[in-house]
Amino acid sequence: MDNNCIFCKIVRGDFNTEFVYENEHLVVFKDINPKAPVHLLVVPRVHVESLNELEDKNLMAELLQGVKDVTKKIGLKSYKTLINTGKEAGQEVFHLHVHILGEIK
Ligand code: AMP
């Protein structure tokens, strides 16, 4: 937990953010500035700055399983996933997250 991290605060429930999906490893919520009709963020409960700092292979697997579980839950069959790593690549929030971008047809 990083007290200055916006995603840690969301995970902790500080903003009463609605979770589209959650389990013991991660939460999923809507991106505040959506770039697609469906734009979700899959966010681990533990604070990891970026993919570069992620050492737990089990958490890597859980994040992708979370993508599968939430897309199945909401009926999103076709989608893109994105992980921005590092400032130059466009990472703005330094708490690892997977973007899910798509449209339910
Ligand atoms: P990235 O550029 O990969 O670090 O993505 C960070 C994403 O978090 C951006 O798409 C933002 O729109 C989104 N974001 C930032 N603050 C919030 C928030 N409070 N609730 C939901 N999404 C957020």
CSV table of C-alpha atoms and ligand atoms in Angstrom, one decimal:
chain,number,residue,atom,x,y,z
A,1,MET,CA,0.0,0.0,0.0
A,2,ASP,CA,1.3,3.4,-1.1
A,3,ASN,CA,-0.6,6.2,0.6
A,4,ASN,CA,0.1,8.6,-2.3
A,5,CYS,CA,-1.1,6.2,-4.9
A,6,ILE,CA,-4.6,6.9,-6.4
A,7,PHE,CA,-5.1,3.3,-7.4
A,8,CYS,CA,-4.2,2.1,-3.8
A,9,LYS,CA,-6.8,4.6,-2.5
A,10,ILE,CA,-9.4,3.2,-5.0
A,11,VAL,CA,-8.5,-0.4,-4.0
A,12,ARG,CA,-9.0,0.6,-0.3
A,13,GLY,CA,-12.4,2.0,-1.1
A,14,ASP,CA,-11.6,5.6,-0.3
A,15,PHE,CA,-13.7,6.9,-3.2
A,16,ASN,CA,-16.5,4.3,-3.2
A,17,THR,CA,-15.5,3.4,-6.7
A,18,GLU,CA,-17.8,0.8,-8.2
A,19,PHE,CA,-16.0,-2.4,-9.0
A,20,VAL,CA,-17.2,-4.2,-12.1
A,21,TYR,CA,-15.4,-7.3,-10.9
A,22,GLU,CA,-13.1,-8.1,-7.9
A,23,ASN,CA,-11.4,-11.0,-6.3
A,24,GLU,CA,-8.7,-11.6,-3.7
A,25,HIS,CA,-6.0,-10.5,-6.1
A,26,LEU,CA,-7.4,-7.6,-8.0
A,27,VAL,CA,-10.2,-5.1,-8.7
A,28,VAL,CA,-11.7,-3.9,-12.0
A,29,PHE,CA,-13.2,-0.5,-12.5
A,30,LYS,CA,-14.2,1.9,-15.3
A,31,ASP,CA,-11.5,4.2,-16.6
A,32,ILE,CA,-12.4,7.8,-15.7
A,33,ASN,CA,-11.4,9.0,-19.2
A,34,PRO,CA,-12.6,6.2,-21.5
A,35,LYS,CA,-10.9,5.7,-24.9
A,36,ALA,CA,-13.5,3.1,-26.0
A,37,PRO,CA,-17.2,2.3,-25.3
A,38,VAL,CA,-15.9,-0.2,-22.8
A,39,HIS,CA,-12.7,0.9,-21.0
A,40,LEU,CA,-11.8,-1.0,-17.9
A,41,LEU,CA,-8.7,-1.1,-15.7
A,42,VAL,CA,-7.6,-4.4,-14.1
A,43,VAL,CA,-5.7,-3.4,-10.9
A,44,PRO,CA,-3.8,-5.6,-8.5
A,45,ARG,CA,-4.6,-5.0,-4.8
A,46,VAL,CA,-0.9,-4.9,-4.0
A,47,HIS,CA,1.1,-1.8,-5.0
A,48,VAL,CA,3.5,-2.6,-7.8
A,49,GLU,CA,4.7,0.4,-9.8
A,50,SER,CA,4.8,-1.1,-13.2
A,51,LEU,CA,5.4,-4.3,-15.1
A,52,ASN,CA,9.2,-3.7,-14.6
A,53,GLU,CA,8.8,-4.1,-10.9
A,54,LEU,CA,6.4,-7.1,-11.0
A,55,GLU,CA,8.2,-10.3,-9.8
A,56,ASP,CA,5.3,-12.4,-8.8
A,57,LYS,CA,4.5,-14.7,-11.7
A,58,ASN,CA,1.4,-15.8,-10.0
A,59,LEU,CA,0.1,-12.2,-10.0
A,60,MET,CA,0.9,-11.9,-13.7
A,61,ALA,CA,-1.3,-14.9,-14.3
A,62,GLU,CA,-4.0,-13.6,-12.0
A,63,LEU,CA,-4.2,-10.3,-13.9
A,64,LEU,CA,-4.7,-12.1,-17.2
A,65,GLN,CA,-7.2,-14.4,-15.6
A,66,GLY,CA,-9.0,-11.3,-14.3
A,67,VAL,CA,-9.2,-10.0,-17.8
A,68,LYS,CA,-10.8,-13.2,-18.9
A,69,ASP,CA,-13.2,-13.3,-15.9
A,70,VAL,CA,-14.4,-9.7,-16.2
A,71,THR,CA,-14.9,-9.8,-20.0
A,72,LYS,CA,-16.9,-13.0,-19.7
A,73,LYS,CA,-18.9,-11.5,-16.9
A,74,ILE,CA,-19.9,-8.4,-18.9
A,75,GLY,CA,-20.2,-10.3,-22.3
A,76,LEU,CA,-17.3,-8.5,-24.0
A,77,LYS,CA,-16.1,-11.0,-26.6
A,78,SER,CA,-13.7,-8.9,-28.5
A,79,TYR,CA,-11.3,-6.5,-26.9
A,80,LYS,CA,-7.8,-5.1,-26.8
A,81,THR,CA,-5.5,-5.2,-23.7
A,82,LEU,CA,-2.8,-2.7,-23.0
A,83,ILE,CA,-0.1,-2.2,-20.3
A,84,ASN,CA,1.8,1.1,-20.4
A,85,THR,CA,5.2,0.7,-18.8
A,86,GLY,CA,7.2,3.8,-18.0
A,87,LYS,CA,6.5,7.5,-18.5
A,88,GLU,CA,7.8,7.6,-22.1
A,89,ALA,CA,5.4,4.9,-23.0
A,90,GLY,CA,2.5,6.9,-21.6
A,91,GLN,CA,2.2,5.4,-18.1
A,92,GLU,CA,0.5,8.1,-16.0
A,93,VAL,CA,-0.5,6.1,-12.9
A,94,PHE,CA,2.4,4.2,-11.3
A,95,HIS,CA,0.4,1.3,-10.0
A,96,LEU,CA,0.4,-1.6,-12.5
A,97,HIS,CA,-2.8,-2.0,-14.4
A,98,VAL,CA,-4.1,-3.7,-17.5
A,99,HIS,CA,-6.4,-1.7,-19.8
A,100,ILE,CA,-9.3,-3.5,-21.5
A,101,LEU,CA,-10.7,-1.6,-24.5
A,102,GLY,CA,-13.7,-2.8,-26.5
A,103,GLU,CA,-17.3,-2.5,-27.4
A,104,ILE,CA,-20.2,-4.8,-26.6
A,105,LYS,CA,-22.2,-5.5,-29.8
B,1,AMP,P1,-1.8,4.8,-17.8
B,1,AMP,O1,-1.6,5.9,-18.8
B,1,AMP,O2,-1.6,3.4,-18.5
B,1,AMP,O3,-1.1,4.9,-16.5
B,1,AMP,O4,-3.4,4.8,-17.5
B,1,AMP,C1,-3.9,5.4,-16.4
B,1,AMP,C2,-5.4,5.4,-16.6
B,1,AMP,O5,-6.0,5.7,-15.4
B,1,AMP,C3,-5.8,6.5,-17.6
B,1,AMP,O6,-6.5,6.0,-18.7
B,1,AMP,C4,-6.7,7.4,-16.7
B,1,AMP,O7,-7.9,7.9,-17.4
B,1,AMP,C5,-7.1,6.5,-15.6
B,1,AMP,N1,-7.5,7.1,-14.3
B,1,AMP,C6,-6.8,8.0,-13.6
B,1,AMP,N2,-7.4,8.3,-12.5
B,1,AMP,C7,-8.5,7.5,-12.4
B,1,AMP,C8,-9.6,7.3,-11.5
B,1,AMP,N3,-9.6,8.1,-10.3
B,1,AMP,N4,-10.6,6.5,-11.8
B,1,AMP,C9,-10.5,5.8,-12.9
B,1,AMP,N5,-9.6,5.9,-13.8
B,1,AMP,C10,-8.6,6.7,-13.6
